[in-house]
Coordinates of C-alpha atoms in Angstrom, one line a residue:
X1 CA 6.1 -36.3 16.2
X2 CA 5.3 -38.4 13.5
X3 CA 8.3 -39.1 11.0
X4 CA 6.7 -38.8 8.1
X5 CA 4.4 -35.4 9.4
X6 CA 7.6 -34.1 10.4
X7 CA 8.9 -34.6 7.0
X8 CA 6.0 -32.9 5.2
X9 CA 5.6 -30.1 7.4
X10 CA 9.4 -29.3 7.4
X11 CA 9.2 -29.2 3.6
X12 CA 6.4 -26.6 3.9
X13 CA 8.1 -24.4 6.7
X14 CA 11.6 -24.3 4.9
X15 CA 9.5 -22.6 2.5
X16 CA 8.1 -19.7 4.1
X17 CA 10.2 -16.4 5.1
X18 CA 9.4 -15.8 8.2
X19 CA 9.9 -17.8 11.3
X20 CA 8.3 -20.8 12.1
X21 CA 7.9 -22.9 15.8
X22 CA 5.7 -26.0 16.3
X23 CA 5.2 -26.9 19.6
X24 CA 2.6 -29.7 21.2
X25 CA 0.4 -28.5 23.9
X26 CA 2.7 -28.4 26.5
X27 CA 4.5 -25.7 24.8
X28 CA 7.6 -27.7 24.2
X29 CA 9.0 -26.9 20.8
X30 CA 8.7 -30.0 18.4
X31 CA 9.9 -28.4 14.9
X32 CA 11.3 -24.9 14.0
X33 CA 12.5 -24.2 10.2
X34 CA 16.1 -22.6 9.0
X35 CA 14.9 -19.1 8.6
X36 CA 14.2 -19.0 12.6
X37 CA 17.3 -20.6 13.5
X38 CA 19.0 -18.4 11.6
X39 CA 16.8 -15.1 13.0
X40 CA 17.9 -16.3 16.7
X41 CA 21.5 -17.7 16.4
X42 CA 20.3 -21.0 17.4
X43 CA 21.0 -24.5 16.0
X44 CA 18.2 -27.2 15.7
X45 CA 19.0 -29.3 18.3
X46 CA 19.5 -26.4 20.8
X47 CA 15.7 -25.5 20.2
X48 CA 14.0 -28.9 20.0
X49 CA 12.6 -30.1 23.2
X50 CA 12.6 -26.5 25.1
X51 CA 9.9 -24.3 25.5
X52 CA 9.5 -21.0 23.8
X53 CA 10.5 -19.3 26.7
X54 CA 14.3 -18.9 25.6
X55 CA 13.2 -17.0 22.4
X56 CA 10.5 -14.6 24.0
X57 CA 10.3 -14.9 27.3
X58 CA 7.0 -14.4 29.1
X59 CA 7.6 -11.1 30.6
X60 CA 7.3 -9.6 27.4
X61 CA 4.5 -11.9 26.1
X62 CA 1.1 -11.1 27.1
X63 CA -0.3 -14.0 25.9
X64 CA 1.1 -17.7 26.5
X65 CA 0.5 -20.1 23.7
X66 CA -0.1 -22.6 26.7
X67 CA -3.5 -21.3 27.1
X68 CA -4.8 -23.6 24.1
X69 CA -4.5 -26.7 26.2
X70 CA -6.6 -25.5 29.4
X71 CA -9.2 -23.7 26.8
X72 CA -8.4 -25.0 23.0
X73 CA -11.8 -23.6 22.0
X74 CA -11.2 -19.8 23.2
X75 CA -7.5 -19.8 22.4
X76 CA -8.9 -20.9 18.2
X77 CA -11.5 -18.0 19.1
X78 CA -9.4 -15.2 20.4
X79 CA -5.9 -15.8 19.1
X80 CA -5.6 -17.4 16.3
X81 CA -4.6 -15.1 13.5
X82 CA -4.2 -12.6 15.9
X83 CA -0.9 -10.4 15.2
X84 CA 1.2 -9.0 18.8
X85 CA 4.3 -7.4 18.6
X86 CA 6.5 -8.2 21.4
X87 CA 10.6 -8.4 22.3
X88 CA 12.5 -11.7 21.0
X89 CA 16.0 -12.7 22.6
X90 CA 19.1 -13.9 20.4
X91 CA 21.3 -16.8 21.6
X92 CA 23.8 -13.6 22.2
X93 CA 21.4 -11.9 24.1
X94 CA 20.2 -9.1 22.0
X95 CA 16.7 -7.9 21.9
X96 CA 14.5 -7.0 18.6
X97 CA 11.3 -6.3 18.1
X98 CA 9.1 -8.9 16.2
X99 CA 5.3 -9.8 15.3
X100 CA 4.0 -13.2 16.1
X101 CA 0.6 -14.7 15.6
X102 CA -0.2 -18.2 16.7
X103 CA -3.0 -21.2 15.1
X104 CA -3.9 -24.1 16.7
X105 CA -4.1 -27.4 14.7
X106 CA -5.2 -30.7 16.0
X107 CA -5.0 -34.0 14.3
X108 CA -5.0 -37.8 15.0
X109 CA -1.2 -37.6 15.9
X110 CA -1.6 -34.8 18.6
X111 CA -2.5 -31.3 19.2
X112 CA 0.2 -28.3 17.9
X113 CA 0.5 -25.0 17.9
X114 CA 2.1 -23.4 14.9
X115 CA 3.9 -20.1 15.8
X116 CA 4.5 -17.7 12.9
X117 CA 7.6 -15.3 13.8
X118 CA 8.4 -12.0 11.4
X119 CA 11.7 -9.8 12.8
X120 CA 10.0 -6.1 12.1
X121 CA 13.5 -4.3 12.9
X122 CA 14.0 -2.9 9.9
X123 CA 10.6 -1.3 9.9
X124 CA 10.6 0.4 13.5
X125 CA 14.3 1.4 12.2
X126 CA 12.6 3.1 9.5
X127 CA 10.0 4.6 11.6
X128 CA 13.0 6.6 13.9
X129 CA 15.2 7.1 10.9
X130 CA 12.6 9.5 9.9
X131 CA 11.1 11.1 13.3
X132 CA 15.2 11.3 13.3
X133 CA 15.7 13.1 9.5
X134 CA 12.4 15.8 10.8
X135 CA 13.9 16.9 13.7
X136 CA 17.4 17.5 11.9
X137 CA 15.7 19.3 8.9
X138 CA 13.7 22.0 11.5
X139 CA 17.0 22.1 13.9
X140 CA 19.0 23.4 10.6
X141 CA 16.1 25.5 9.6
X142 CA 15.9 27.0 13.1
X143 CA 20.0 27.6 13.1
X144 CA 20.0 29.7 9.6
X145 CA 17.2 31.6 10.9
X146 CA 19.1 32.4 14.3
X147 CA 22.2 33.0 12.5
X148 CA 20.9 35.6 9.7
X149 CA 19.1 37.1 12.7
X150 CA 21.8 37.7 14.4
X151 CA 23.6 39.2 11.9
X152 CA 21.0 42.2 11.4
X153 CA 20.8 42.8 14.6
X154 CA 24.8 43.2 15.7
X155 CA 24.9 45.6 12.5
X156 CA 21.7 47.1 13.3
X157 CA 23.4 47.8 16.9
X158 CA 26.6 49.2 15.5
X159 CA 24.8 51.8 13.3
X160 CA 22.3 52.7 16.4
X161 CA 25.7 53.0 18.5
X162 CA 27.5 55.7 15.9
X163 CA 26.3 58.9 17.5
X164 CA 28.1 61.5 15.9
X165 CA 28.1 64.7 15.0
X166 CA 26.2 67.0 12.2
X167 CA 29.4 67.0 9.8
X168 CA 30.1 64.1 10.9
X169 CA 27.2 62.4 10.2
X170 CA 27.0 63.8 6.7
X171 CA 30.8 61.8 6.4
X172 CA 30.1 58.4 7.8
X173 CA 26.7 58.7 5.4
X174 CA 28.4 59.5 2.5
X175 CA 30.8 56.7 3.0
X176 CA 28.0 54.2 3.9
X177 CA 26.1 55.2 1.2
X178 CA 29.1 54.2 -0.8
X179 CA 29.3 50.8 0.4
X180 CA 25.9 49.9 1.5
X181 CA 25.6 50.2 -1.9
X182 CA 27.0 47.1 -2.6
X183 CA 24.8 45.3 -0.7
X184 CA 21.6 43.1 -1.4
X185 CA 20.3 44.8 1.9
X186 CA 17.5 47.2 1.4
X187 CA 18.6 49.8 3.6
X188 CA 16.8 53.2 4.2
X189 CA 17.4 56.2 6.9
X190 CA 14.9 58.6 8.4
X191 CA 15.1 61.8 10.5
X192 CA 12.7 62.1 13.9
X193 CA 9.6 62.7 12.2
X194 CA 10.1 59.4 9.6
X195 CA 11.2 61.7 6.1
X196 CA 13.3 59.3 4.6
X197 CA 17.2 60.6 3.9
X198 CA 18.7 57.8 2.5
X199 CA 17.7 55.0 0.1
X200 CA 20.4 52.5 -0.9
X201 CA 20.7 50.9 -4.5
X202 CA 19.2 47.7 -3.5
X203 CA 16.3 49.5 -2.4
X204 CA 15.8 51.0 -5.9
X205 CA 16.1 47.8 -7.4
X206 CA 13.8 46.1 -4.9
X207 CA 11.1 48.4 -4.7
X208 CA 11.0 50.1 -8.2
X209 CA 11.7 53.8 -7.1
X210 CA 14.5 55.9 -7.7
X211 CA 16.2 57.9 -4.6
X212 CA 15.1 61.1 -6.0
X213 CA 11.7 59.9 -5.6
X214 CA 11.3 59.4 -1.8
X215 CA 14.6 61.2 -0.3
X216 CA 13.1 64.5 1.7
X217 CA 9.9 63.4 0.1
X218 CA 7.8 60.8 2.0
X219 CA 8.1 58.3 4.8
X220 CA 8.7 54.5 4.5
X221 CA 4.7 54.0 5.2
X222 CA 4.3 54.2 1.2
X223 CA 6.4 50.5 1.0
X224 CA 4.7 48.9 3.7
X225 CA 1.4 46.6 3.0
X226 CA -1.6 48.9 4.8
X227 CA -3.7 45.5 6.3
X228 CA -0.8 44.3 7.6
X229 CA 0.6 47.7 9.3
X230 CA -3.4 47.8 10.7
X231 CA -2.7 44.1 12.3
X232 CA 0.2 45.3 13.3
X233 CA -0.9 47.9 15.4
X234 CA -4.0 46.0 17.1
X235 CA -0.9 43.2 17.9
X236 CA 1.1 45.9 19.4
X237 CA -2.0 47.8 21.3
X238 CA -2.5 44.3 22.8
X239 CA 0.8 43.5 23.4
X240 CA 1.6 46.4 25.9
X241 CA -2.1 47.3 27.0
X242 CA -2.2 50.6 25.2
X243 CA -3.0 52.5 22.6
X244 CA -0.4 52.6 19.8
X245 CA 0.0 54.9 16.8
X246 CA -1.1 54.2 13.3
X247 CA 1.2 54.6 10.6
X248 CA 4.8 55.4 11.5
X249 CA 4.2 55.4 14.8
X250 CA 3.3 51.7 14.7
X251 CA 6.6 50.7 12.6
X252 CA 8.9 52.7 15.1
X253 CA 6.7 52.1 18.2
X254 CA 9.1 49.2 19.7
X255 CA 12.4 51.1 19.0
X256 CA 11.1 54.2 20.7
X257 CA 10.6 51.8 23.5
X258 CA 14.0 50.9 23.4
X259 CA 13.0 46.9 22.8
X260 CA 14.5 44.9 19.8
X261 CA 12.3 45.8 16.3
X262 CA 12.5 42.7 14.0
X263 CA 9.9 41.2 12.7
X264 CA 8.5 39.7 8.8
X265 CA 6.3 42.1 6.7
X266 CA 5.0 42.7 3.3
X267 CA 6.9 45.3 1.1
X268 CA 4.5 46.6 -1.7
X269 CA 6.7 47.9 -4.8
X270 CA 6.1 50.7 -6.9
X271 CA 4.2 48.7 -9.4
X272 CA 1.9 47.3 -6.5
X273 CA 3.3 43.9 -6.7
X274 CA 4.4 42.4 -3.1
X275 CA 7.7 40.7 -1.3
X276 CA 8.5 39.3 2.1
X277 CA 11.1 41.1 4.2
X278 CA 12.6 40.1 7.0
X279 CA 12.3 44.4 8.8
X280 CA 14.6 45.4 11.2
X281 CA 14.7 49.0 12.7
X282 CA 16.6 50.9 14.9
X283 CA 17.2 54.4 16.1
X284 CA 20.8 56.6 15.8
X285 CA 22.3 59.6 16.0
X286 CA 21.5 63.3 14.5
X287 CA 19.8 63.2 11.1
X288 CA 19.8 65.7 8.9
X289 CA 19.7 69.9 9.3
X290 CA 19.6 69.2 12.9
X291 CA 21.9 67.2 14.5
X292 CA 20.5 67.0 17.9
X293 CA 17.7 65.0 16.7
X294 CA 17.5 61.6 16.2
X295 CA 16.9 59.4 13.3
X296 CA 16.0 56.0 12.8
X297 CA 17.4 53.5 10.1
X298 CA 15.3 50.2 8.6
X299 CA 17.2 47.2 7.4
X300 CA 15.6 45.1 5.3
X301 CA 16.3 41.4 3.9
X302 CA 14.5 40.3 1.1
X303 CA 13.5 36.6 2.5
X304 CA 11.2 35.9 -0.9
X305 CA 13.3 32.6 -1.5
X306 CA 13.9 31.6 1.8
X307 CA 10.4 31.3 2.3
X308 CA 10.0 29.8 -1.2
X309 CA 12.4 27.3 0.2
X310 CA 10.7 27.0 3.6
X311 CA 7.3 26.1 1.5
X312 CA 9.6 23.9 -0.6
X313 CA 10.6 21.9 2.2
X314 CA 7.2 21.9 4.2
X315 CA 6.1 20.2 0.8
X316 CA 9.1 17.7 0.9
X317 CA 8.2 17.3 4.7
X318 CA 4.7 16.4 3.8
X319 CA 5.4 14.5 1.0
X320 CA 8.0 12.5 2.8
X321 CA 5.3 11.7 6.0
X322 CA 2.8 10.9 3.5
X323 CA 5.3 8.3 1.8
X324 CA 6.3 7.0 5.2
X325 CA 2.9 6.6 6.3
X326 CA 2.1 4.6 3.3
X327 CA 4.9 2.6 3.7
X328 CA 4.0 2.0 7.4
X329 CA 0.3 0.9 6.1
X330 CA 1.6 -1.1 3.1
X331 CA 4.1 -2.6 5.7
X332 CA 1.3 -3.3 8.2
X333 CA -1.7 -4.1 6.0
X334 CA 1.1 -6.5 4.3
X335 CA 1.8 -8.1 7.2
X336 CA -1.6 -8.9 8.5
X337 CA -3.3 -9.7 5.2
X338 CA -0.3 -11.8 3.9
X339 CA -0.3 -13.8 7.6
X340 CA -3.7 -15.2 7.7
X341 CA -4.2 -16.8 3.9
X342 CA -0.1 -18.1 4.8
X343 CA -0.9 -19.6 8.4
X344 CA -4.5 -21.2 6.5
X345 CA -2.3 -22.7 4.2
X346 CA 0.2 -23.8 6.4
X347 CA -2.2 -25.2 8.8
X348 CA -4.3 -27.3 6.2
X349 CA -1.1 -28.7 4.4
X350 CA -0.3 -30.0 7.5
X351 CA -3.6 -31.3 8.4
X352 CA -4.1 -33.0 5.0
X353 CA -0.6 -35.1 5.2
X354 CA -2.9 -36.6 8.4
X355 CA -5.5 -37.7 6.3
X356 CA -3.9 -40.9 4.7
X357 CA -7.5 -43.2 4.1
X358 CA -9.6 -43.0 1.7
X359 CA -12.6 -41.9 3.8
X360 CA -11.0 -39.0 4.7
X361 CA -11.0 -37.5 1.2
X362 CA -14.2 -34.8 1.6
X363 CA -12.2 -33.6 4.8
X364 CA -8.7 -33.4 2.2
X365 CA -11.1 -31.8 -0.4
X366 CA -12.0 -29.0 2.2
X367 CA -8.2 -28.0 3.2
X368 CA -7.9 -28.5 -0.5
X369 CA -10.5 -25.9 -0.9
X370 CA -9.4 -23.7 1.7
X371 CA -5.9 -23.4 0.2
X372 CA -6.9 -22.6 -2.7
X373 CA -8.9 -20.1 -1.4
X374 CA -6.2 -18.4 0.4
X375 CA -3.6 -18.3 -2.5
X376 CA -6.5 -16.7 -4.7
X377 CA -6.7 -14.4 -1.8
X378 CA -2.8 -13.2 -1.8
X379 CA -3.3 -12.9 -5.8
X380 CA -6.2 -10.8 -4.9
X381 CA -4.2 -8.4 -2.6
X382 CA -1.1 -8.5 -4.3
X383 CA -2.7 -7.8 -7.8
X384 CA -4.6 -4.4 -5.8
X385 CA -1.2 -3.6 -4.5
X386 CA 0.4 -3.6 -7.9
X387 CA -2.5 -1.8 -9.1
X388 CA -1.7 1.5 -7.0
X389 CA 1.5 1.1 -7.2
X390 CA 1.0 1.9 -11.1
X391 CA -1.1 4.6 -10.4
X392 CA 1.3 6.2 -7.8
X393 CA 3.8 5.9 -10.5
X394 CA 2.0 7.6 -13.2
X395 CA 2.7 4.7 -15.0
X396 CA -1.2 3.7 -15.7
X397 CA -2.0 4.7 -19.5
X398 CA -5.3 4.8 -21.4
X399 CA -5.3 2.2 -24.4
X400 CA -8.5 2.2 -25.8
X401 CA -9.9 -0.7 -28.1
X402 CA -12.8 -2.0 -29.6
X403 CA -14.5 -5.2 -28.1
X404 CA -17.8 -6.8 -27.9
X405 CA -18.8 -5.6 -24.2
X406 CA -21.4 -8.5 -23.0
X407 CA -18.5 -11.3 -23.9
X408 CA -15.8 -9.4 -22.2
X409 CA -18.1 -9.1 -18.9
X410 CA -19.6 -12.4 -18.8
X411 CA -15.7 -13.9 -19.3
X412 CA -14.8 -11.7 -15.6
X413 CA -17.9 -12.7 -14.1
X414 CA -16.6 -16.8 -15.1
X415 CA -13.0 -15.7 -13.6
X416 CA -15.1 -14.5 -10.4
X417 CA -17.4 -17.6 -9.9
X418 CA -14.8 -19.4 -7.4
X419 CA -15.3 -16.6 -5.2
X420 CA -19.0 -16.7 -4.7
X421 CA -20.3 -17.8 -1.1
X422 CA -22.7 -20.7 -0.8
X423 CA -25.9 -20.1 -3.3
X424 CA -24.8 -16.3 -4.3
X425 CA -25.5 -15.8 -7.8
X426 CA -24.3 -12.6 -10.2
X427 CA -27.0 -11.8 -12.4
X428 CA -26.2 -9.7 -15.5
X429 CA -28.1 -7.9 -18.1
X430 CA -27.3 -5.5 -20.7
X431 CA -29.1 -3.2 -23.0
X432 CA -28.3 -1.6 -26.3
X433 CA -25.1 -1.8 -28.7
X434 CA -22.8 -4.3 -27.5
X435 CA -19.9 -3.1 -29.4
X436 CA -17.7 -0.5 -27.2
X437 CA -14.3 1.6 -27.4
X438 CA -12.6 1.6 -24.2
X439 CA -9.7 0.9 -22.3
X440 CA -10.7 -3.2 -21.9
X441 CA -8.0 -3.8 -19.1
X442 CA -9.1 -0.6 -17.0
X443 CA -12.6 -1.8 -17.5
X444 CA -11.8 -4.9 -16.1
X445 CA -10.1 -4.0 -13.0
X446 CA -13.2 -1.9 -12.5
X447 CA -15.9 -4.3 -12.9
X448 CA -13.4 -7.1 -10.8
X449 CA -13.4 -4.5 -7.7
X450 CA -16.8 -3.5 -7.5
X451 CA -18.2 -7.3 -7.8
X452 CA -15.5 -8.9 -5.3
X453 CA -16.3 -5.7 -2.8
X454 CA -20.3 -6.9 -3.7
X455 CA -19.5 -10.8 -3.0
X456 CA -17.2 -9.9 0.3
X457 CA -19.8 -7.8 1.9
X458 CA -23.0 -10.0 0.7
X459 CA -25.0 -12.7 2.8
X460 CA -24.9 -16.5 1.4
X461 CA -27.6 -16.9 -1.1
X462 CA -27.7 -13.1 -1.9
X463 CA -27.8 -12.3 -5.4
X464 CA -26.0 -9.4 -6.7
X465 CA -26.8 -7.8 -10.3
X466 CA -24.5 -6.1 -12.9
X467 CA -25.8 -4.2 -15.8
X468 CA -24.7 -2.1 -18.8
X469 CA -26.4 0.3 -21.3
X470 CA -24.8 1.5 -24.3
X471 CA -26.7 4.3 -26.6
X472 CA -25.1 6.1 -28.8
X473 CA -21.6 6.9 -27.3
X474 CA -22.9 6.9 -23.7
X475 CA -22.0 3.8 -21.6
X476 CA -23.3 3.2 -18.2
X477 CA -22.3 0.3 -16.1
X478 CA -24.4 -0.6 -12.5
X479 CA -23.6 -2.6 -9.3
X480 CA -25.5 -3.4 -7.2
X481 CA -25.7 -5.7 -3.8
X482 CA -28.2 -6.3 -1.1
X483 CA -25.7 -6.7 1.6
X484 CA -24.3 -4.6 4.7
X485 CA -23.9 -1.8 3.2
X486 CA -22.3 1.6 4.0
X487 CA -22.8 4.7 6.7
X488 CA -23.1 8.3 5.6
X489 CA -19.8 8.9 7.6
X490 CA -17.7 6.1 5.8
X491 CA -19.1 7.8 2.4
X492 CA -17.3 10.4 2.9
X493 CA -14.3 8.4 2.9
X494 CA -15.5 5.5 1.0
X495 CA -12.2 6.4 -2.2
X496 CA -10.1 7.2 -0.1
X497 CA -6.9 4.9 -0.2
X498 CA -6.6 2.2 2.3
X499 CA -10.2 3.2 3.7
X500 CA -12.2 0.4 5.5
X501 CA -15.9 1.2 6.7
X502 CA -16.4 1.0 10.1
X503 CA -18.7 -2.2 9.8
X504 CA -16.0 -3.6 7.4
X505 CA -13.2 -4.9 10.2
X506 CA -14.4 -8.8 10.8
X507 CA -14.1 -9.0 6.8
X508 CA -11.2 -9.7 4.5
X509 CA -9.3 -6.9 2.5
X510 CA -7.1 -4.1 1.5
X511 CA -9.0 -0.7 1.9
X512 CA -7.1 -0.4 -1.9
X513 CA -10.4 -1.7 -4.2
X514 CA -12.6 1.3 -4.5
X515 CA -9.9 3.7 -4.6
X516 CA -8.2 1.8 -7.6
X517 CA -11.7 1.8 -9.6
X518 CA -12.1 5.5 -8.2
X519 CA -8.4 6.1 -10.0
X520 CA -9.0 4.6 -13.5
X521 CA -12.5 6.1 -13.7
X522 CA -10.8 9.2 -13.2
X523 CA -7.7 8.2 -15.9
X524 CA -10.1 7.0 -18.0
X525 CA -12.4 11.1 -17.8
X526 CA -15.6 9.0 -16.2
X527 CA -17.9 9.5 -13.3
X528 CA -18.3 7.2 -10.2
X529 CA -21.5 7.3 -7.9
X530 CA -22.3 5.3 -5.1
X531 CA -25.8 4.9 -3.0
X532 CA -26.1 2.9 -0.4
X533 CA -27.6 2.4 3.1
X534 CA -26.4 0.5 5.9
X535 CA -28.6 -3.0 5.9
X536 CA -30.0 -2.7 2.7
X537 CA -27.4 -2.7 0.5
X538 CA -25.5 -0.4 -2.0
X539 CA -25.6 0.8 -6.0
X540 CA -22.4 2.3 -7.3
X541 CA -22.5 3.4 -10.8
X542 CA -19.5 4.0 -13.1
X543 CA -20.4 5.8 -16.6
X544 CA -17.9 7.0 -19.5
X545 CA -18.3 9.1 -22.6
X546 CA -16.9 6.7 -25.8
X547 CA -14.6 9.0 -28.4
X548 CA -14.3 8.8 -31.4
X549 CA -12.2 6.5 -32.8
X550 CA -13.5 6.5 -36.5

């Protein structure tokens, strides 16, 4: 390679953070920069001169860079800018996972292909640490719900087990009475035909009656939610192919089987109001006047913050796979809009230091071009990045001013002319007072979005118009394009954040612009309204209410 193109691209690859190989069309690597010598565990001179098979070898490559010198035209065609994530080998041997993409230059020295190489360990660490951090959160949810469950049911079993007599009955209540007391378990007993004998003090407190109220009085039907004991029933009739009994029968309809009775229900208190309880019930010995009859016992667990907690966490859950899935799109929308602009410039630096005569300064004024282009690009994306990350910080505030509106949007429309395609014009018109109170950045960022989104998805020599009306304190401000515009279905999604319509994939962006201008209109108490139809182009309307300020 030539000395002095060696020299120039080094300086540019020492500069990027990701990997970089150049290799000539035989594959053989010619240059590779510091930050992939220092990914691999190589030195320079171990790498210069071999091919790229020691750093990913071909079994794990689907597509060989050699390729571009039997078929140069469909390698530019189909790979270049193309991002693959394949398995790269260490000098020690280890694998990690990494993202390539490849672009093919060509030049009066010789033919290269520039190899861009991003290590994306951390990221698919990320990824398991979490599928990781889920599973242990339900695992310790499902082990406290095991463990409290078995703890009702061995004491349910040992009260079901103490089949005594009459008087003594009467004894082992008394005493139970006196410590079940104690207890935050609502705990009630009932002879054979459900009258209700005992009624601890956490089942005053809990339900809002007092003992006097229900003892030899009423059944435990009166605390249970009547839709819910209904359900229960049809559940139960299905369950065992036959009719079951309403009302007490239902509640008691398992432990008369002689099958475990546990299961989550609605307690309604005294003053209607409503709990969850985690319900189990059991049969034992003589109850009451007669002590050859059987009774049954309900023990109850008020499981109101458990579940507050489990709704809690579902919500943490939620929140936590909505943050990693944003990360995972910032990570990979990053990544592939960052690459392309990067590997333009890179590719066009490089091309230029070629171009040394004079008549070669139109083609050193179009890489000139196309770099700029690109870095106004990563402005672009970075600045919409920034943008929601404001928003998702509640850190966006509303500072209205007062400015002269037709100067302000005449000055974006200036800022906005470099990124007009050949013979597109923006047209604007305005009507009424010119003078307006509003939030002049917001506004900015709005009418930026909607007239890059115009440009980007507008034929050469299209024109696209921008107008604003201002009457009394009722501003109106109207895009609109003639160009691909969008499909009933992508409406529906058309604010959403990191949307792309479905006709939208061969052109350049973030999916972030129209939900950012969605999110200040709606900071800034406005109304947004698109129309559009696919081929003919699309109108999106953005209109505030000015306060006053006087």
């Amino acid at each position: 390679m030539n000395k002095k193109i060696e020299l120039s691209l080094s300086t540019l690859c020492e500069n990027v953070s990701m990997g970089v190989i150049v290799t000539n069309d035989d594959g053989v690597i010619v240059m590779v920069n510091r930050f992939l010598l220092k990914q691999f565990g190589y030195t320079e001179d171990e790498l210069i001169n071999t091919t790229i098979e020691n750093l990913i070898p071909n079994k794990f490559l689907a597509l060989d860079p050699r390729e571009a010198k039997t078929n140069k035209q469909n390698f530019i065609d189909d790979y270049a800018g193309l991002e693959i994530e394949v398995t790269a080998i260490k000098k020690d041997g280890t694998q990690f996972p990494v993202e390539i993409s490849f672009d093919y230059s060509n030049s009066n020295e010789g033919n290269y292909i520039i190899v861009l190489v991003n290590d994306i360990s951390k990221r698919k660490k990320a990824e398991l640490d979490l599928i990781e951090l889920n599973a242990e959160l339900e695992k310790k949810i499902e082990e406290r719900t095991q463990s409290m469950s078995q703890t009702v049911k061995t004491l349910a079993k040992l009260i079901a087990e103490t089949e005594v007599k009459d008087a003594e009955i009467k004894r082992v209540n008394s005493f139970l009475k006196n410590i079940l007391n104690f207890t935050e378990a609502i705990l009630f007993v009932t002879d054979s035909e459900g009258i209700i004998k005992m009624f601890n003090t956490s089942a005053e407190t809990h339900l809002g009656y007092n003992a006097n109220e229900v003892i030899d009085k009423t059944t435990p039907i009166i605390f249970f939610d009547k839709e819910e004991l209904e359900e229960r029933q049809k559940e139960l009739t299905k369950e065992f192919k036959k009719e079951i009994g309403t009302g007490f029968s239902t509640l008691f309809a398992k432990t008369d089987m002689g099958l475990p009775n546990e299961y989550e229900f609605s307690f309604v208190r005294k003053d209607g109001s409503k709990f969850p309880v985690l319900l189990t019930l059991n049969r034992i010995g003589g109850c009451g006047s007669h002590s050859s009859k059987e009774g049954y016992i309900g023990f109850c667990k008020d499981i109101s913050k458990r579940k507050e907690a489990e709704i809690e966490m579902k919500k943490v859950l939620e929140k936590e796979k909505e943050l990693s899935d944003l990360r995972f799109k910032f990570l990979s929308l990053a990544s592939h809009e960052f690459r392309t602009p990067l590997s333009v410039i890179l590719s066009s630096a490089f091309i230029i230091s070629q171009y040394k005569e004079s008549k070669d300064h139109d083609k050193r004024e179009k890489h000139v071009k196309r770099i700029v282009s690109s870095t106004n690009l990563l402005k672009d994306i970075l600045n919409d990045f920034l943008s929601i990350s404001k928003i998702e910080e509640g850190k966006i505030q509303v500072r209205n001013t007062s400015f002269n509106l037709k100067t302000h949007i005449k000055e974006i429309i200036n800022e906005l002319n470099g990124l007009l395609k050949k013979d597109q014009i923006i047209i604007y018109r305005h009507e009424g007072d010119v003078n307006l109170f509003l939030d002049a950045g917001m506004l900015k960022h709005i009418v930026i979005n909607l007239l890059s989104n115009a440009i980007k998805f507008s034929q050469e020599g299209s024109a696209i118009t921008i107008s604003t009306k201002k009457h009394d304190r009722e501003f109106t401000l109207v895009v609109k394009d003639r160009g691909v515009g969008i499909s009933d279905e992508d409406k529906e999604h058309l604010f959403d954040r990191f949307f792309r319509g479905s006709n939208a994939s061969q052109i350049q962006g973030t999916g972030l612009g129209l939900h950012i201008v969605s999110k200040y209109v709606e900071q800034m108490d406005g109304k947004l309204e698109c129309k559009s139809k696919l081929g003919i182009g699309t109108r999106i309307e953005v209109s505030f209410h000015e306060i006053d300020h006087h």
